């Protein structure tokens, strides 16, 4: 069975719907468009060290997809037994963002630009769906993906009440593109992001670009799990 047939069959089994022609392709950012997760993890760890918060650099891979505020709350509850205040969040996320920015711009994920070109050449609209609020990387999108993500088609940390793994970010992306769940393809690399996509009812492609065990994204609700964005481009070429 081809990847396309497998994907459509799994989607039908999971949702009871048949996927229609795609009207939207919803892209996560970190780990899908940019190889930015190692830098994010290092920045989080350093910020924690500076603020007396015990943490392990690798644990931040597990929080990928969460908003910064949500991650800071997890750290505060564990270290200090209370939630972070608005001021704590602003200060710590500001510092983490500063440290990340100082590391320089992350590389593109191989295959990401091909995926966007395929979408732009099709009738479907691309939309960004990220938990990030990292301005240094958001500002770079237009240069790396010209015409793909105008401001109206960017869902970031500030556009949602309940971030990933809740379905809200991907549902907002569908609103912005005028697509129904059964007309939307969602692409994410993290278990929490895949869970969010899957719960939104989109056709969910998990791409294992980070240090995850095989099957982790299928377990989180993906309709298919791929190993790279290059593989994703081949699949999109058949779907669009
Ligand atoms: Mg990601």
Coordinates of C-alpha atoms in Angstrom, one line a residue, residues 58-219:
X58 CA 16.3 17.1 26.9
X59 CA 13.0 17.5 28.8
X60 CA 12.2 20.6 26.6
X61 CA 11.8 18.3 23.6
X62 CA 8.8 16.8 25.4
X63 CA 7.2 20.2 25.9
X64 CA 7.6 21.1 22.2
X65 CA 4.4 22.7 20.9
X66 CA 3.4 24.2 24.2
X67 CA 3.3 28.0 24.6
X68 CA 6.2 29.5 26.5
X69 CA 3.8 30.4 29.3
X70 CA 2.6 26.8 29.7
X71 CA 6.2 25.5 29.8
X72 CA 7.2 28.1 32.5
X73 CA 4.2 27.1 34.6
X74 CA 5.3 23.4 34.5
X75 CA 8.8 24.5 35.7
X76 CA 7.4 26.8 38.4
X77 CA 4.9 24.2 39.8
X78 CA 7.7 21.7 40.0
X79 CA 10.4 24.0 41.5
X80 CA 8.4 26.4 43.6
X81 CA 5.1 24.7 44.1
X82 CA 3.1 27.5 42.5
X83 CA 2.1 28.8 39.1
X84 CA 4.2 31.6 37.5
X85 CA 2.8 35.1 37.6
X86 CA 2.4 37.2 34.4
X87 CA 5.5 39.1 35.4
X88 CA 7.5 35.8 35.9
X89 CA 6.4 34.6 32.5
X90 CA 7.2 37.8 30.7
X91 CA 10.7 38.0 32.3
X92 CA 11.6 34.4 31.8
X93 CA 10.2 34.0 28.3
X94 CA 11.9 37.3 27.4
X95 CA 15.3 35.9 28.7
X96 CA 14.8 32.6 26.9
X97 CA 14.0 34.3 23.6
X98 CA 17.0 36.5 24.0
X99 CA 19.3 33.5 24.6
X100 CA 17.8 31.7 21.6
X101 CA 18.2 34.7 19.3
X102 CA 21.9 35.1 20.4
X103 CA 22.5 31.6 19.0
X104 CA 22.0 32.8 15.5
X105 CA 19.3 31.8 13.0
X106 CA 18.6 28.0 12.8
X107 CA 18.9 26.1 9.5
X108 CA 16.0 25.2 7.4
X109 CA 14.7 21.6 7.6
X110 CA 15.6 19.9 4.3
X111 CA 12.4 19.5 2.2
X112 CA 10.5 22.3 3.9
X113 CA 10.8 24.7 1.0
X114 CA 9.8 22.0 -1.4
X115 CA 6.7 21.3 0.6
X116 CA 5.7 25.0 0.6
X117 CA 6.3 25.3 -3.2
X118 CA 4.0 22.4 -3.8
X119 CA 1.3 24.0 -1.7
X120 CA 1.7 27.4 -3.3
X121 CA 1.4 25.7 -6.8
X122 CA -1.9 24.0 -5.7
X123 CA -5.3 25.3 -4.9
X124 CA -4.7 24.8 -1.1
X125 CA -3.6 27.6 1.2
X126 CA -0.7 27.2 3.6
X127 CA -1.1 28.4 7.2
X128 CA 1.4 28.5 10.0
X129 CA 0.3 26.9 13.3
X130 CA 2.9 27.3 16.0
X131 CA 3.0 27.6 19.8
X132 CA 6.0 29.8 19.4
X133 CA 6.1 33.5 20.0
X134 CA 9.8 33.8 19.1
X135 CA 10.0 37.0 17.0
X136 CA 13.5 36.4 15.7
X137 CA 12.3 33.4 13.8
X138 CA 8.8 34.6 12.9
X139 CA 10.4 37.7 11.3
X140 CA 12.4 35.4 9.0
X141 CA 9.5 33.5 7.5
X142 CA 8.8 35.8 4.6
X143 CA 12.4 35.6 3.4
X144 CA 12.6 31.8 3.6
X145 CA 9.1 31.1 2.4
X146 CA 8.1 34.0 0.2
X147 CA 4.3 34.5 -0.1
X148 CA 3.5 31.4 2.0
X149 CA 2.6 33.0 5.4
X150 CA 1.1 36.5 5.2
X151 CA 0.2 37.8 8.6
X152 CA -3.5 36.7 8.3
X153 CA -2.3 33.1 8.0
X154 CA -0.1 32.8 11.1
X155 CA -1.4 31.2 14.3
X156 CA 1.1 31.9 17.0
X157 CA 1.1 31.8 20.8
X158 CA -0.8 35.1 21.0
X159 CA -3.7 33.9 18.9
X160 CA -5.0 31.1 21.1
X161 CA -6.3 30.6 24.6
X162 CA -5.6 26.9 24.8
X163 CA -2.4 25.9 23.0
X164 CA -1.3 22.5 21.8
X165 CA -2.1 19.7 22.7
X166 CA -5.6 21.3 22.7
X167 CA -7.1 21.4 19.1
X168 CA -7.6 25.2 19.2
X169 CA -4.5 26.2 17.2
X170 CA -5.3 24.0 14.2
X171 CA -9.0 24.9 14.4
X172 CA -8.0 28.6 14.2
X173 CA -5.8 27.8 11.2
X174 CA -8.9 26.2 9.5
X175 CA -10.9 29.3 10.2
X176 CA -8.3 31.6 8.6
X177 CA -8.2 29.4 5.5
X178 CA -11.9 28.7 5.2
X179 CA -11.3 25.0 5.3
X180 CA -13.2 22.2 7.1
X181 CA -11.2 19.5 9.0
X182 CA -11.7 17.0 6.2
X183 CA -10.2 19.5 3.8
X184 CA -7.2 20.3 6.0
X185 CA -3.7 18.6 6.1
X186 CA -1.8 19.2 9.3
X187 CA 2.0 18.6 9.6
X188 CA 3.8 18.5 13.0
X189 CA 6.9 16.9 14.5
X190 CA 6.1 16.8 18.2
X191 CA 3.7 14.4 20.1
X192 CA 1.8 17.4 21.7
X193 CA 1.5 19.1 18.3
X194 CA 0.3 15.8 16.6
X195 CA -2.2 15.3 19.3
X196 CA -3.6 18.8 18.7
X197 CA -3.8 18.3 15.0
X198 CA -5.4 14.9 15.3
X199 CA -8.0 16.2 17.8
X200 CA -8.8 19.1 15.4
X201 CA -10.0 16.5 12.8
X202 CA -7.4 17.3 10.2
X203 CA -5.6 14.7 8.2
X204 CA -2.5 14.4 10.4
X205 CA 1.0 13.8 9.1
X206 CA 3.6 13.3 11.8
X207 CA 7.2 13.9 10.8
X208 CA 9.9 12.5 13.1
X209 CA 12.6 15.1 12.7
X210 CA 13.7 15.0 16.4
X211 CA 14.9 12.4 18.9
X212 CA 11.7 10.4 19.3
X213 CA 11.3 6.7 19.2
X214 CA 9.7 5.2 16.1
X215 CA 5.9 5.1 16.5
X216 CA 5.7 8.0 19.0
X217 CA 3.8 10.2 16.6
X218 CA 1.4 7.4 15.6
X219 CA 0.7 6.9 19.3

